[in-house]
Coordinates of C-alpha atoms in Angstrom, one line a residue:
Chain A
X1 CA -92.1 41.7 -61.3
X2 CA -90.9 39.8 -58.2
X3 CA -89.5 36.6 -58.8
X4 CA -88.3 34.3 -55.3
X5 CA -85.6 31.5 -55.8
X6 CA -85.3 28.5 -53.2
X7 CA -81.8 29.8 -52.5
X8 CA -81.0 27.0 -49.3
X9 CA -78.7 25.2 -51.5
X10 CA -77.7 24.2 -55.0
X11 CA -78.1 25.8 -58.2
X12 CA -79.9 29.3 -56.6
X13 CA -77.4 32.0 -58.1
X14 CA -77.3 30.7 -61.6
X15 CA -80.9 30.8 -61.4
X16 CA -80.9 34.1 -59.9
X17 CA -78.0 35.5 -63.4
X18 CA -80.4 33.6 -66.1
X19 CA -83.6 35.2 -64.6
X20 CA -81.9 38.0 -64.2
X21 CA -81.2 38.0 -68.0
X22 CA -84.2 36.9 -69.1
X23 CA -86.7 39.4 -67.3
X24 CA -84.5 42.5 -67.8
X25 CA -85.9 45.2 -65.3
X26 CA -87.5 43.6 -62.2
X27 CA -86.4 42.0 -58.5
X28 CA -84.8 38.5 -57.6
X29 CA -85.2 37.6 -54.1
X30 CA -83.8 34.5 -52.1
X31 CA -86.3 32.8 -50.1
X32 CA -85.5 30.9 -47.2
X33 CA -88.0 31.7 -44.9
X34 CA -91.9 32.4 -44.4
X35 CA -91.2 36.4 -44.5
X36 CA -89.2 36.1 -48.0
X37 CA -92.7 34.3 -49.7
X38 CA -94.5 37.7 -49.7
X39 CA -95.6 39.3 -52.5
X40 CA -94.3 37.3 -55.1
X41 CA -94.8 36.8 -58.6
X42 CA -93.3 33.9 -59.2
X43 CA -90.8 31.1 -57.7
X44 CA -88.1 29.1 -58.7
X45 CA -87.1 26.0 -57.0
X46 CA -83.5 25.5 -58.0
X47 CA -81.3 21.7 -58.4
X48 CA -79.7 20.7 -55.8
X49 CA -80.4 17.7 -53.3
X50 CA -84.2 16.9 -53.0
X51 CA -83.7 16.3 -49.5
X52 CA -82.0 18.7 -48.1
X53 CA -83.9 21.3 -49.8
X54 CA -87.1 19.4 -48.3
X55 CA -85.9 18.8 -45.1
X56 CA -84.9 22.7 -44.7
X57 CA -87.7 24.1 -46.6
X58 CA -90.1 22.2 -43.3
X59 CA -87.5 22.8 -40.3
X60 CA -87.8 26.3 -41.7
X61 CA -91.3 26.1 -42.0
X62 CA -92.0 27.3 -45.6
X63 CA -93.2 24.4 -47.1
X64 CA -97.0 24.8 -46.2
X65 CA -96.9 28.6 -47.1
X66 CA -95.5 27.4 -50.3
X67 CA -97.9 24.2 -51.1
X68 CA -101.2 27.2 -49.8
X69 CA -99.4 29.7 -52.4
X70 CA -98.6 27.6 -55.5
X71 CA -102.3 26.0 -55.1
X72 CA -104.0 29.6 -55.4
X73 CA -102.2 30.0 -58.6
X74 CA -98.3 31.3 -57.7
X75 CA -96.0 30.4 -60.8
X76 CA -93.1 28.2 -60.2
X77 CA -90.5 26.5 -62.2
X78 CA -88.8 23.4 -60.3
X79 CA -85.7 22.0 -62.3
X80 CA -84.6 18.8 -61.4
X81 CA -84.9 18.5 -57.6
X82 CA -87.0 21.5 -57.9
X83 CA -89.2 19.2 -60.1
X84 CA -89.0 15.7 -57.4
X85 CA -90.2 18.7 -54.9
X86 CA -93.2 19.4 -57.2
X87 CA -94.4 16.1 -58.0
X88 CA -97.6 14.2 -56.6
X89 CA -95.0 11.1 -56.5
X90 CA -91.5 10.4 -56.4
X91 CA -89.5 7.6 -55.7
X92 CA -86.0 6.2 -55.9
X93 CA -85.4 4.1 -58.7
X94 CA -82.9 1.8 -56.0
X95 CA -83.8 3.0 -52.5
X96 CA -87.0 3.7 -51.3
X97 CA -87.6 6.3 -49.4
X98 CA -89.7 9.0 -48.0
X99 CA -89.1 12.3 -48.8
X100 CA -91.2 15.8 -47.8
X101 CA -92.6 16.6 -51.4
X102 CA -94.9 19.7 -52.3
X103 CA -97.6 17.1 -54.5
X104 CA -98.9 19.9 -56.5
X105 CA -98.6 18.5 -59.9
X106 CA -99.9 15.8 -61.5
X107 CA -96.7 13.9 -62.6
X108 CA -94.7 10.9 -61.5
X109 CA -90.6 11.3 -60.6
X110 CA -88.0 8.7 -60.6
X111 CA -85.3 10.1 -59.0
X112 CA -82.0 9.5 -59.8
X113 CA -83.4 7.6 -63.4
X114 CA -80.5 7.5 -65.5
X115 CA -78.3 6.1 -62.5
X116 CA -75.1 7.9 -60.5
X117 CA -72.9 10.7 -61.6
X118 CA -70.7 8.7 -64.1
X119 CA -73.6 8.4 -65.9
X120 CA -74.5 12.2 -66.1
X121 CA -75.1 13.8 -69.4
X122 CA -75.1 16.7 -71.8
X123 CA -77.3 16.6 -74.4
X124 CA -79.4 18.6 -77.2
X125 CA -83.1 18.6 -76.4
X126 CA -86.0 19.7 -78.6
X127 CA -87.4 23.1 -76.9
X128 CA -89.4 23.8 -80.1
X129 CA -93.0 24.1 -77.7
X130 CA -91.8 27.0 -76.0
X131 CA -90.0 28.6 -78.7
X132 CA -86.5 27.3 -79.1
X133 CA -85.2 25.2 -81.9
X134 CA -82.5 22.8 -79.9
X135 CA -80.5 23.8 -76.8
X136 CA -77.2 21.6 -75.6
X137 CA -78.2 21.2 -71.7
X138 CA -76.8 19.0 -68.9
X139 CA -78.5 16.3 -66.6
X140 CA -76.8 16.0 -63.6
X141 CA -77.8 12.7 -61.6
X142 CA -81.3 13.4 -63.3
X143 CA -84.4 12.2 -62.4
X144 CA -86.9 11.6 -65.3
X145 CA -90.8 12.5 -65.7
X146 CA -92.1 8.7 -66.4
X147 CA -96.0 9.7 -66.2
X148 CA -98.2 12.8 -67.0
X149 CA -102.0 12.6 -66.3
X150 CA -104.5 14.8 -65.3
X151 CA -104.0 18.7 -66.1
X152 CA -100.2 18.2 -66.8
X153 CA -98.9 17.9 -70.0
X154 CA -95.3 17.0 -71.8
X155 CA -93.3 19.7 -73.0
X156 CA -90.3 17.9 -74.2
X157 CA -89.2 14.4 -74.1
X158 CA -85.2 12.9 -74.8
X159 CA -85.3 9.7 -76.2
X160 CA -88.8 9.1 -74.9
X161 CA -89.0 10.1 -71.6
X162 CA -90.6 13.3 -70.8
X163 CA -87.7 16.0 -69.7
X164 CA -90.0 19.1 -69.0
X165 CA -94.0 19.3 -68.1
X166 CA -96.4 22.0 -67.6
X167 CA -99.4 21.9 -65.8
X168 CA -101.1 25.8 -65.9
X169 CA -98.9 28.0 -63.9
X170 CA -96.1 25.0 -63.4
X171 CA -93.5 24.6 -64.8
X172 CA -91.0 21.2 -64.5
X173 CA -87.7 20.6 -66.0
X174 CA -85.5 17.2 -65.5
X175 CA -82.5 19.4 -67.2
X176 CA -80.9 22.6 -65.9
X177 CA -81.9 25.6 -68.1
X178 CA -79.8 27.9 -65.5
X179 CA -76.8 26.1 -66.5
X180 CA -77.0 26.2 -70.2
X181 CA -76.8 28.9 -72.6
X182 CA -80.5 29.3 -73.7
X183 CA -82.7 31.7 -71.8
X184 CA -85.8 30.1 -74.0
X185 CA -86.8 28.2 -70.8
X186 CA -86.4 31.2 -68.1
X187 CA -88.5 33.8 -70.7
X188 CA -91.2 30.9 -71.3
X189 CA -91.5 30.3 -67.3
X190 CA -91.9 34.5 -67.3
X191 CA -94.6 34.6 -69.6
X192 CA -96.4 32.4 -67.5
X193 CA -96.2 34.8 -64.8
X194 CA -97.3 37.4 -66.9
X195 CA -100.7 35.9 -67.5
Chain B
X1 CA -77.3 35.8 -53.0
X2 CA -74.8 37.1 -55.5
X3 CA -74.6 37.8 -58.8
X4 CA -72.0 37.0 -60.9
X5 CA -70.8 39.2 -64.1
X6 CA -70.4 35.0 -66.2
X7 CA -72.7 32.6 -66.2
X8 CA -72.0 28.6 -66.2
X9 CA -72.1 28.4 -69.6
X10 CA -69.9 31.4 -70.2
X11 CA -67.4 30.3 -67.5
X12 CA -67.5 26.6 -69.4
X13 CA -66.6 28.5 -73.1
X14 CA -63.6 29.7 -71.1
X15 CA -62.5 26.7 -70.0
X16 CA -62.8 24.8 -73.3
X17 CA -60.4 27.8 -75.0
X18 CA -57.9 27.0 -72.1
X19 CA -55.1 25.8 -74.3
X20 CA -54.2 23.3 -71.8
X21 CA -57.5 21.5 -71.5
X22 CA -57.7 21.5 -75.1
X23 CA -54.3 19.4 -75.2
X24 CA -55.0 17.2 -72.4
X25 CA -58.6 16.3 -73.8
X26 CA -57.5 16.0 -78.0
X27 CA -54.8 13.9 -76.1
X28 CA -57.6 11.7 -74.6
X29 CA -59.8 11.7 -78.0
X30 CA -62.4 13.6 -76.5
X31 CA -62.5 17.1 -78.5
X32 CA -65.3 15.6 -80.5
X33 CA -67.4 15.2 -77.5
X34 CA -67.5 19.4 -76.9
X35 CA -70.6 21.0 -76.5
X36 CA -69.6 23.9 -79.4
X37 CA -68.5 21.4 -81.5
X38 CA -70.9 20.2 -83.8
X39 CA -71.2 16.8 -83.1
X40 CA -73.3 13.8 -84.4
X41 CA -73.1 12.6 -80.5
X42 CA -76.7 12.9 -79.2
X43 CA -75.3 12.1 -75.8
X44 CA -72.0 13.3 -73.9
X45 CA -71.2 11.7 -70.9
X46 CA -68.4 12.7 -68.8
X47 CA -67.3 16.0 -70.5
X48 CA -65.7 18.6 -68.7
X49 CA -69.3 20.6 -68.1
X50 CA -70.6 17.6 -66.9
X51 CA -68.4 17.4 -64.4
X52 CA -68.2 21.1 -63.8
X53 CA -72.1 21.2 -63.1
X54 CA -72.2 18.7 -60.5
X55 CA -70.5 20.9 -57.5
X56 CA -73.4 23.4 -58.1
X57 CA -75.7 21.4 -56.8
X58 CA -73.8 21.3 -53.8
X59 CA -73.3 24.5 -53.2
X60 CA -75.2 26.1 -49.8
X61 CA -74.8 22.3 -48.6
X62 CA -72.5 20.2 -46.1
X63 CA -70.6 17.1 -47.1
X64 CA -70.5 14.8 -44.4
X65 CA -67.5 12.7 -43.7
X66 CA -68.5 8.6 -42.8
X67 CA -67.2 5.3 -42.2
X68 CA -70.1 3.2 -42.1
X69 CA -74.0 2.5 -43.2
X70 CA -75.4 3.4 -40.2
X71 CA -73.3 7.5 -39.7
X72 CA -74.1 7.9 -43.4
X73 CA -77.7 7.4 -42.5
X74 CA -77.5 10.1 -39.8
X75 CA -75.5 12.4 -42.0
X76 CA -78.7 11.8 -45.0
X77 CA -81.4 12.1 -42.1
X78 CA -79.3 15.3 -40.7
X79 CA -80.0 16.7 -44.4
X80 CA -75.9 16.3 -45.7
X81 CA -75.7 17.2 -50.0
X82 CA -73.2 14.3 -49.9
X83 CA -71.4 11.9 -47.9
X84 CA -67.6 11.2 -48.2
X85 CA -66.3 7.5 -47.1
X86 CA -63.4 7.1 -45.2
X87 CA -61.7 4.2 -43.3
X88 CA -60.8 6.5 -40.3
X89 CA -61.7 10.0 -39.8
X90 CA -59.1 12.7 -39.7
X91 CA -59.0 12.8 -36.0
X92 CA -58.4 8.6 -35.8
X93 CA -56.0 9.0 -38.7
X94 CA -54.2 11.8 -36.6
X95 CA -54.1 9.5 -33.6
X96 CA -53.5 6.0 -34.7
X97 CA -50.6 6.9 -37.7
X98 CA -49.2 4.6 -40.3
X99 CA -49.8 4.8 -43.5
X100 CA -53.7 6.0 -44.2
X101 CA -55.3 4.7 -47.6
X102 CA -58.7 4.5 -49.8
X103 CA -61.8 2.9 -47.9
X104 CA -62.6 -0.4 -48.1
X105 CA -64.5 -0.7 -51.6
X106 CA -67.6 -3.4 -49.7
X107 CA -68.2 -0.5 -47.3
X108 CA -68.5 2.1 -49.8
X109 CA -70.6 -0.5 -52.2
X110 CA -72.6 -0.7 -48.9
X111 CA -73.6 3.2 -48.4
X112 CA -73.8 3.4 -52.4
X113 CA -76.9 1.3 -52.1
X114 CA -78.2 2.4 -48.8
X115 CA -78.7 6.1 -49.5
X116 CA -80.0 8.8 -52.0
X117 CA -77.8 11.7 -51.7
X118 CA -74.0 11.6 -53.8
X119 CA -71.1 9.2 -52.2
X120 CA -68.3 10.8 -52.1
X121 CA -64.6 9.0 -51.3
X122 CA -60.6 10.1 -50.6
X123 CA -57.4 8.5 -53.0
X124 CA -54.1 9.1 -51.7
X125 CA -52.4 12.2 -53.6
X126 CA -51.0 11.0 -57.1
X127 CA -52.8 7.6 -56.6
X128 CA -54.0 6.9 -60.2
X129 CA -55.1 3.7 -59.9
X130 CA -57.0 4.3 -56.3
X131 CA -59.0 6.4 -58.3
X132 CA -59.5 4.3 -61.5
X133 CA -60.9 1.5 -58.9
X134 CA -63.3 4.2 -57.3
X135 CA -64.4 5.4 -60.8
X136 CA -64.9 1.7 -61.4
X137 CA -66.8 1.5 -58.1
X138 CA -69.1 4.6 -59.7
X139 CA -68.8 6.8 -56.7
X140 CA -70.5 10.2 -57.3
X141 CA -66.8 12.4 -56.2
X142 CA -63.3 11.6 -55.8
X143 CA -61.6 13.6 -52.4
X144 CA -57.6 14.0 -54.1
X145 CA -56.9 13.9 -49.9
X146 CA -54.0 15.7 -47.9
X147 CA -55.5 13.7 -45.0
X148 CA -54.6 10.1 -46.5
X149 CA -50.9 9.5 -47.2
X150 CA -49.8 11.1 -50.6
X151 CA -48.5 8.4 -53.0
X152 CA -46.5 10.7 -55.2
X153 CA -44.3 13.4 -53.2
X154 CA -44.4 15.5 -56.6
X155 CA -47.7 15.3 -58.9
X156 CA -51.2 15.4 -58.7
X157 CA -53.2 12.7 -60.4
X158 CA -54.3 14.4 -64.2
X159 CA -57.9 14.5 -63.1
X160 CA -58.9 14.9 -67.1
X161 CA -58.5 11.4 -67.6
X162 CA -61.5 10.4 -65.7
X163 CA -65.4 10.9 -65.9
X164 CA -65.8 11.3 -62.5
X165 CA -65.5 14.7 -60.6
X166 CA -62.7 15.2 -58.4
X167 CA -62.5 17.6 -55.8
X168 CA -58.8 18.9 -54.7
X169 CA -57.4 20.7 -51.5
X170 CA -55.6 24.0 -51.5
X171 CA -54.5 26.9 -49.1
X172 CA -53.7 29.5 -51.8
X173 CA -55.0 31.0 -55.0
X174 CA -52.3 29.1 -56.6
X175 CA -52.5 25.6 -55.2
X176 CA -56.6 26.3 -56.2
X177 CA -55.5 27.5 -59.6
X178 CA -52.6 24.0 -59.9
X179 CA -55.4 21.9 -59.0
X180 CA -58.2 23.3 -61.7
X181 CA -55.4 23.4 -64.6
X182 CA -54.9 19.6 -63.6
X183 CA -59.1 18.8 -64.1
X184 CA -60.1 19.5 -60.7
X185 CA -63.8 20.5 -60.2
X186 CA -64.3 21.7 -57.2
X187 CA -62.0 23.3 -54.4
X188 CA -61.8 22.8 -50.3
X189 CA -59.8 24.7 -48.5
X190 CA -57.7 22.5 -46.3
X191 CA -58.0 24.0 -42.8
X192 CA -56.0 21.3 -40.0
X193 CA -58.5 18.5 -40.8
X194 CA -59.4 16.1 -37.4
X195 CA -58.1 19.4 -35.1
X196 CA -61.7 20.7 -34.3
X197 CA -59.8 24.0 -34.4
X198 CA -61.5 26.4 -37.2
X199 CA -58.6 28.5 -37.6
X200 CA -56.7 27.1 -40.3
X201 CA -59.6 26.9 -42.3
X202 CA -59.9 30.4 -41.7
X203 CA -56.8 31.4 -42.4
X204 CA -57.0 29.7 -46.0
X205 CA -60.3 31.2 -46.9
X206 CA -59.1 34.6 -46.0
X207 CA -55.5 34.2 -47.7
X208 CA -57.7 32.8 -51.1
X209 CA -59.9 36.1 -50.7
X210 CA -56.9 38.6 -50.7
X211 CA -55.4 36.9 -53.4
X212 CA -58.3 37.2 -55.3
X213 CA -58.8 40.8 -55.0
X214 CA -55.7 41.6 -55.6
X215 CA -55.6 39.6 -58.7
X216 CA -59.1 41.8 -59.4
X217 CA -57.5 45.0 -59.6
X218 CA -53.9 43.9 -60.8
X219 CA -52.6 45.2 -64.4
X220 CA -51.8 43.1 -67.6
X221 CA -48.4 42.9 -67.3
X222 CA -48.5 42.0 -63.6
X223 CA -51.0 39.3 -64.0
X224 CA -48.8 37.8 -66.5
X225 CA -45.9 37.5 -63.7
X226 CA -48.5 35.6 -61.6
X227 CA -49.6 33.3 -64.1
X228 CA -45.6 32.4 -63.9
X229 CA -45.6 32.6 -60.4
X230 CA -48.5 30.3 -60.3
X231 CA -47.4 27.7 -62.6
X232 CA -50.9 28.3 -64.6
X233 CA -52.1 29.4 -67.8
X234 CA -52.5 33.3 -67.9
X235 CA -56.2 32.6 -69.9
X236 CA -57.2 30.7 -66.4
X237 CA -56.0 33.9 -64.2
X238 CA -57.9 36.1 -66.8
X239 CA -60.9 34.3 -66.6
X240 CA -60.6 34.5 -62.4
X241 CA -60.1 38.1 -62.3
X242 CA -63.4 38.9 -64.5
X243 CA -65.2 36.9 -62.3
X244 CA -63.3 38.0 -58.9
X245 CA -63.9 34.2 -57.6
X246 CA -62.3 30.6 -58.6
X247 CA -64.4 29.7 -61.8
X248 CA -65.5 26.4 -60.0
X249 CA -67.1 25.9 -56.7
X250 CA -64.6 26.2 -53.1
X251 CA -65.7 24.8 -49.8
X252 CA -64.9 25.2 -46.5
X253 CA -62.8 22.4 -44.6
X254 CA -61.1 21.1 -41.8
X255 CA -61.6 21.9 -38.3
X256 CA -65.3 22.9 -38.9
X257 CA -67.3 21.6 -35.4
X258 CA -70.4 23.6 -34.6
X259 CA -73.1 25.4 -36.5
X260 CA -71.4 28.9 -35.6
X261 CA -68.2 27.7 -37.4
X262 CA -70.3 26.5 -40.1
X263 CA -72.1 29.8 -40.2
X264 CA -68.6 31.5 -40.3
X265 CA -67.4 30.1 -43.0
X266 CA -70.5 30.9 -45.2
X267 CA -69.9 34.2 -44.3
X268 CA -66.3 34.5 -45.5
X269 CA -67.8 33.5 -48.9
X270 CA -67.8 29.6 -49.0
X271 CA -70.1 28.0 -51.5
X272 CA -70.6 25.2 -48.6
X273 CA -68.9 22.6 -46.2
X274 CA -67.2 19.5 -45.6
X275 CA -67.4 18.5 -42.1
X276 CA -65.4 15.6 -41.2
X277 CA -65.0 14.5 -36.9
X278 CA -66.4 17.9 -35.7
X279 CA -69.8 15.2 -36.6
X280 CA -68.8 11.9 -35.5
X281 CA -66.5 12.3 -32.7
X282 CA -68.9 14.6 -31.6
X283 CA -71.2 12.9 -28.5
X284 CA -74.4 14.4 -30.3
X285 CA -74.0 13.4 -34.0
X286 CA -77.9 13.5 -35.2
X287 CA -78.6 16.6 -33.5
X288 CA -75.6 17.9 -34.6
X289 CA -75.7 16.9 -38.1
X290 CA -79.0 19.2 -38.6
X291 CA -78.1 21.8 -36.8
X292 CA -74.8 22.3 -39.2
X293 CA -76.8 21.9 -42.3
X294 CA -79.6 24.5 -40.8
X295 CA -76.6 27.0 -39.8
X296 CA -74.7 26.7 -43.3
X297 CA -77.4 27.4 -45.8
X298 CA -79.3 30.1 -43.4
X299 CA -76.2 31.4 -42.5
X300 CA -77.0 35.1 -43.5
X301 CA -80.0 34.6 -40.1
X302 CA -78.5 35.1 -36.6
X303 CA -81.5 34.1 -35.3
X304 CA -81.7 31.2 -37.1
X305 CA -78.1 30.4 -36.3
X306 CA -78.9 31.0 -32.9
X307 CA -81.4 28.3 -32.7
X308 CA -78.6 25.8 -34.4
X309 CA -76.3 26.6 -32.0
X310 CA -79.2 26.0 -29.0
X311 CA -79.8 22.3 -30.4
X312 CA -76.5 21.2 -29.9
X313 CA -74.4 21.3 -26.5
X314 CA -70.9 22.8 -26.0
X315 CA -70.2 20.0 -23.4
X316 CA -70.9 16.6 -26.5
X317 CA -68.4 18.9 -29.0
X318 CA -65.5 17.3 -30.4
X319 CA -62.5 18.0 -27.8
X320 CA -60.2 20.4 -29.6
X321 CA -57.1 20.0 -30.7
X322 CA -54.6 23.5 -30.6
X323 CA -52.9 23.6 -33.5
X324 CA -49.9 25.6 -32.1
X325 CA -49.2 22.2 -29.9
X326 CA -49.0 20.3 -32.7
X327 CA -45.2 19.7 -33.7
X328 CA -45.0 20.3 -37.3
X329 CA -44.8 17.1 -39.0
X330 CA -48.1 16.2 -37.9
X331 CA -49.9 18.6 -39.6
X332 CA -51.4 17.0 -42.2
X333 CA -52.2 20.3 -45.1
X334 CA -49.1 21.0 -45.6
X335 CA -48.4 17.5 -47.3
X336 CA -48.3 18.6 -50.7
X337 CA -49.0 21.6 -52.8

């Protein structure tokens, strides 16, 4: 199994340690350009800042190789800005702005929901759809998933407001799984690329 | 891409056994609040993993340094992880002197609300209550600065008292290590800030490097001495050496002016940049701006590098400063340790 991470900038190399421990034998690769998207099994598109990421992700000129790829049926978790990246809209809940996003799934982003940094969390969320009871994870300036139509559906919700959506081979998380101490997230998004 | 032997959550166990954190947070009331702990808290804001986590998602990215709406709307356009607000930037605080403070809370308010990305600002060294007023303010990062004047000659502000991340300045595994006992939660090297002049930063990333190697392969008994040497806890040093890096996230600063220097620094094992006047006082600051964030998280791409260092031109960089004519009391990292 080959499994690519986003690795421009933010949370890349803890995704890289928890897939790594989750999938046992198999390659990570960093992605950062068209010639790292070959031959992949699945992708990861890590935290970090939704706009960097998208601004390098076009400069770079991945971002239609990865809308084409992700259409035909590549798997991909997005967690947290990975998730804004995947979403058919996004906006800010105080400044609006345009922002280069992937649209592949049918949800509906508010970025930067629960308000500045101050205001970031930890938290225990219910994982008990894909196999975990309760895990303790953090929510670092988190956006939140406030609609799910279409082929998506809700995973997981905090105080009710949807925290992790699936919609076939996608997979969105407004928590960070890679910096948490549960793999239950990882191994679920790895038995999607199994299928 | 590397892999390290710890992951977050392993590193954050360590840090909760650290005796010393444990006494500064019981101190504060906020043992309860522990993610091991069982705790009828559905919701922790604020806790040291909290604050911890939010460098991460920093990491492969430049932090932009700004005094106004309109060059933090260049730094977010130019693709910055964060903006830091300052009343003068290091190269006008070098030139104009006098006593250099915390940026005028309107302007701040002002970016807060005219951009996405994290707003970052500096407090003097040991300025408590600067801080409490920015924490107030609900900026994203406090900058403990070297390049404002310090307010306390002797301590550090005890960064465990506040809910906001701070990020501190060092030149040495130790001042690192001092700075993470005291709550820091992420690191910058402090290079010769407003210099344009690379080397420094160099020289502290390289120095932190050895050090950390050496600590790597060093015995029990001598890694005790160290701790002492250090002025930390020998748990913290233990928990270093397993991981052969700081436990929290260390950026690159000071004198950083051109994607090449960005690139550089990457390569000497920076999680990512702050870039202060090398932008601004550059006469190409949008260009600029993208080509820096382009070189820093490619930087492992000559080519790609390359074409950075094409967008900008030699001729609009910041003019230099040598830091072998500067006479020592106007260096501005060695104010503190």
């Amino acid at each position: 199994m080959r499994i690519g991470i986003i690795a421009y900038q933010g949370s890349f190399e803890e995704h890289a340690l928890q897939t790594k421990r989750a999938m046992g034998t198999g390659d990570i690769v960093p992605v950062k350009t068209s010639k790292d998207m070959r031959q992949l099994d699945g992708i990861i598109i890590p935290g970090g800042e939704s706009t960097t990421i998208g601004m390098l992700a076009s400069k770079l000129g991945i971002i239609d190789e990865l809308r084409e790829q992700i259409s035909s049926g590549l798997p991909v978790l997005g967690t947290c800005a990975g998730a804004i990246f995947l979403a058919k809209e996004a906006s800010d809940s105080k400044v609006k702005k345009q922002q280069d996003l992937l649209k592949v799934m049918d949800i509906t982003v508010v970025r930067n929901y629960y308000g500045r940094q101050r205001e970031s969390f930890e938290a225990e969320v219910d994982l008990s759809e894909i196999g975990e009871e309760k895990a303790r994870v953090v929510f670092i300036r988190s956006p939140a998933i406030t609609k799910v139509w279409g082929n998506s559906k809700s995973l997981s919700k905090l105080n009710g407001v949807t925290i992790m959506a699936q919609e076939g081979g996608i997979l969105a998380t407004t928590f960070h799984p890679e910096l948490s101490n549960t793999l239950a997230v990882h191994k679920y998004f790895l038995s999607l690329v199994k299928k | 891409m590397r892999l390290y032997e710890l992951s977050f959550s392993e590193v954050e166990d360590y840090f909760y056994k650290l005796a010393e954190v444990r006494d500064s947070l019981k101190d504060q009331g906020l043992l309860t609040e522990m993610p091991e702990l069982k705790s009828n808290l559905k919701i922790a804001e604020g806790t040291t993993m909290v604050k911890h986590a939010f460098p991460i998602f920093q990491k492969g990215g430049v932090v932009m340094d700004v005094t106004n709406v309109k060059q933090a709307e260049i730094a977010e356009e130019g693709g910055a992880v964060s903006v830091m607000v300052l009343d003068k930037l290091p190269y006008d605080v070098r030139k104009m002197g006098g006593v250099a403070r915390m940026a005028d809370p309107k302007i701040i308010e002002e970016v807060m609300s005219s951009i996405t990305i994290p707003v970052m600002a500096k407090v003097r060294i040991g300025h408590f209550y600067e801080a409490k007023v920015l924490e107030a303010l609900d900026v994203d990062m406090i900058d403990e600065s070297e390049v404002l004047t310090p307010a306390d000659e002797t301590h550090h502000i005890n960064k465990w008292l506040f809910k906001v991340p701070f990020v501190n300045g060092a030149r040495s595994l130790a001042e690192a290590l001092r700075r993470i006992s005291e709550g820091a939660s992420m690191i910058r090297t402090k290079g010769e800030p407003g210099t344009g002049n690379v080397s420094e930063a160099v020289r502290h990333m390289k120095l932190i490097n050895s050090e950390l190697r050496s600590l790597v392969s060093m015995s029990e008994e001598d890694r005790n001495m160290k701790a002492r040497e250090y002025q930390v806890s020998y748990q913290l040093l233990e928990l270093v050496a397993k991981l052969g890096r700081l436990p929290i996230v260390n950026f690159a600063a000071g004198g950083i002016a051109t994607p090449a220097d960005a690139a550089l620094m990457m390569w000497l094992g920076s999680d990512g940049l702050f870039v202060g006047s090398g932008i601004f006082k550059s006469e190409d600051p949008e260009v600029r701006a993208r080509a820096i964030v382009m070189a820093a998280s490619a930087w492992e791409y000559p080519e790609v590098v390359l074409e950075a260092q094409k967008m900008i031109s030699e001729q609009k960089t910041m003019m230099g400063i040598d830091i072998k004519s500067l006479p020592p009391e106007q260096l501005l990292q060695v104010r503190d340790t």
